[in-house]
Amino acid sequence: MGSATATATATATGAVDKGVDFANYFCTYGFLYHQKEMLCDRVRMDAYFNAIFENKHDFEGKTVLDVGTGSGILAIWCAQAGARKVYAVEATKMAVHASQLVHANKLQDVVQVIEGSMEDITLPEKVDVIISEWMGYFLLRESMLDSVICARNRWLKPNGVMYPSHARMWMAPIRSGLVDQKMSDYEGAMDDWYSFINETKSYYGVDMSVLTRSFTEEQRKYYMQTSIWNNLHPNQIIGTPTIIMEMDCLTTTVDDIRTVRASISSSITEENARFCGFAGWFDVHFRGSSKNPAQSEIELTTAPSYDSGTHWGQQVFLLYPSLNVQQGDDLVIQFSMSRSKDNHRLMEVDLSCEIRQSSSGELLSPFRNNFLH
Amino acid sequence: MGSATATATATATGAVDKGVDFANYFCTYGFLYHQKEMLCDRVRMDAYFNAIFENKHDFEGKTVLDVGTGSGILAIWCAQAGARKVYAVEATKMAVHASQLVHANKLQDVVQVIEGSMEDITLPEKVDVIISEWMGYFLLRESMLDSVICARNRWLKPNGVMYPSHARMWMAPIRSGLVDQKMSDYEGAMDDWYSFINETKSYYGVDMSVLTRSFTEEQRKYYMQTSIWNNLHPNQIIGTPTIIMEMDCLTTTVDDIRTVRASISSSITEENARFCGFAGWFDVHFRGSSKNPAQSEIELTTAPSYDSGTHWGQQVFLLYPSLNVQQGDDLVIQFSMSRSKDNHRLMEVDLSCEIRQSSSGELLSPFRNNFLH
């Protein structure tokens, strides 16, 4: 025993130093450290700040609901922008800190912090605006949008506005050294396994080779069939980025997001590039609603960027083996993503790709891989 | 959002690359990778192997229960040592692999793998031997001993034997560079915090300094009040190791281990040493029982070792600030450890230490710290 708690980070980083229970203990949204990480993401912060203060008409004299307020920063901005009342809902103990922050900024008459889950609590009135920073990796990991949809259905006035109002998921073919690194990690793990099999047989008289197939599957899943957080450089994008899903936050339903399916295409834009897989990211927009459009539309994008990455980065889905492609080659991509049965907060992604070569018109036999994301 | 899942390993290692949900997903005892980690621990493996094969009289023609069989290796050894019947109980999906391994080694007539928790399952008979590798970090983390006690109370025959039969927890004063490293990490985190406070005020008009006290507490808890896994060199031990708890596995109760309290002393054995805190470890023995003593007593120790560490390593509890001590100085230590209310698998440790100087006889004012372990 002791191993599963020891190797949480061991498999990820090669160094055994903290247990997975410790990781859990210190890694909920109840910890200020994580609030700070998000509050230090300038792209994120600027987008919400500008969305609020460049659209004060949506807040002056209005009622607002902040879903998952965390430290309370968005609720405080809404109050500073002139809201009559802000309900700031937070499920974790962070609600205590949000309340402290509201008082320290003398906004306790406007901002009411409510500790509880959105599904359980009751507000005294419907609201003009729902604001929330609900986006997970590649938009939908963590499934927090469910709570925002629940809040909207119960508490938003008929002509109310969502902040953000729209969201999109993007995908593009990439080159990446990760494909070699992960393959090498996988091969190393398998070499270790075979030594282990030999030693267990010779030292302890037990033949474990019957487990080789299962170990292989497990390690392939871990190294090659898991999406990878990465902060890509724009020059790693080798084809046209494509939208795989667009969402109007005013109308989307939980059913709409339970499974995301897309048939899309992308053209290779680089000469003689190594095609290693796909990157996925998202953007959201603050556009108000058709009845009440924004005075100033704000975009928050997590696309690969020359200068300003976000804490979301991009999610990388590798395909094996990598392949040389040419400018003009067309990729035809089938994408589907649904919630993992084992863990509601994770997603299962199925990704396949055909390549039509521009030189010959020939169709290469398709790549296919599924991923835990 | 996205941060709590991103920074699970970030805080532990400085590199953001895997989410905490991924850590959980891949870090249960249901994964072969972790079984392999434990199976590669030669100190652990040799101890159990020798305990069984040097005491075949306990197994020949006997019935055995293996609590938490994992890959099934202990159950297989018991069968190879001549057991008539081995019940191998495993709560995770690893039971499937244990069963494969049993069949591959043609022992399916002797070893019966049962998937289920010890508390829920029923055996067709009582057993002569209970074997289990239940030990967590510093013996008691993970609380798996509860299941072994439950198994013993329900299924061990009156004159049955426990493998292992005895366990001890040890503690000794140490020197360690970790005390500087963790203090420096903590100070770095606080410097970051103050920059963050200033930037949030100047860029976004919100004063977050009211949260400084809570952030300080949180970071102190994380860096300075959490036990640390370490593989110590014996020369880092600067005083006499002391037993803080001894346990007879045949008679110990869940109440006995719920809280461990000890008043102990240790003498500094090094000249002019830097006293940085304590290391805790454990050993277990295979001695049979008083009615049925072992033919060959085997020890499994996780003490600091020149050559052969274990995957358990030692748990380090740092005291701040460190202090110079002299050979002959006496430490009087109060130790208590109980289960965390927040997480049943973690422990809360309270540790205080008075130092009586050998030169002056003077009593230095006591250190005290509490830890999450």
Coordinates of N, CA, C and O in Angstrom, one line a residue, chain A residues 179 183 224 274-277 319-324 367:
Chain A
V179 N 4.4 14.6 -29.3 CA 4.1 13.3 -29.9 C 5.3 12.4 -29.7 O 5.1 11.2 -29.5
M183 N 5.4 9.3 -26.8 CA 5.7 8.0 -27.3 C 6.9 7.4 -26.6 O 7.0 6.2 -26.2
M224 N -1.0 8.2 -24.5 CA -1.3 8.6 -25.9 C -2.8 8.8 -26.1 O -3.2 9.3 -27.1
R274 N 4.7 18.7 -40.3 CA 4.5 17.4 -39.6 C 3.2 17.5 -38.9 O 3.1 18.3 -37.9
F275 N 2.2 16.7 -39.3 CA 0.9 16.7 -38.7 C 0.9 15.8 -37.5 O 1.0 14.5 -37.7
C276 N 0.7 16.3 -36.3 CA 0.8 15.5 -35.1 C -0.5 15.3 -34.3 O -0.5 14.5 -33.4
G277 N -1.5 16.1 -34.7 CA -2.7 16.0 -34.0 C -3.5 17.3 -34.0 O -3.3 18.1 -34.9
L319 N -2.2 12.3 -32.5 CA -2.6 11.2 -33.3 C -1.2 10.4 -33.6 O -0.2 11.1 -33.8
Y320 N -1.3 9.1 -33.6 CA -0.1 8.3 -33.9 C -0.3 7.5 -35.1 O -1.3 6.8 -35.2
P321 N 0.7 7.3 -35.9 CA 2.0 8.1 -35.9 C 1.7 9.4 -36.6 O 0.7 9.6 -37.3
S322 N 2.7 10.4 -36.3 CA 2.5 11.7 -37.0 C 2.8 11.5 -38.5 O 3.3 10.4 -38.9
L323 N 2.5 12.5 -39.3 CA 2.5 12.3 -40.8 C 2.9 13.6 -41.5 O 2.5 14.6 -41.0
N324 N 3.7 13.4 -42.5 CA 4.0 14.7 -43.3 C 2.9 15.1 -44.2 O 2.3 14.3 -44.9
F367 N -6.8 8.4 -39.7 CA -6.3 8.3 -38.3 C -7.6 8.2 -37.4 O -8.6 8.7 -37.7

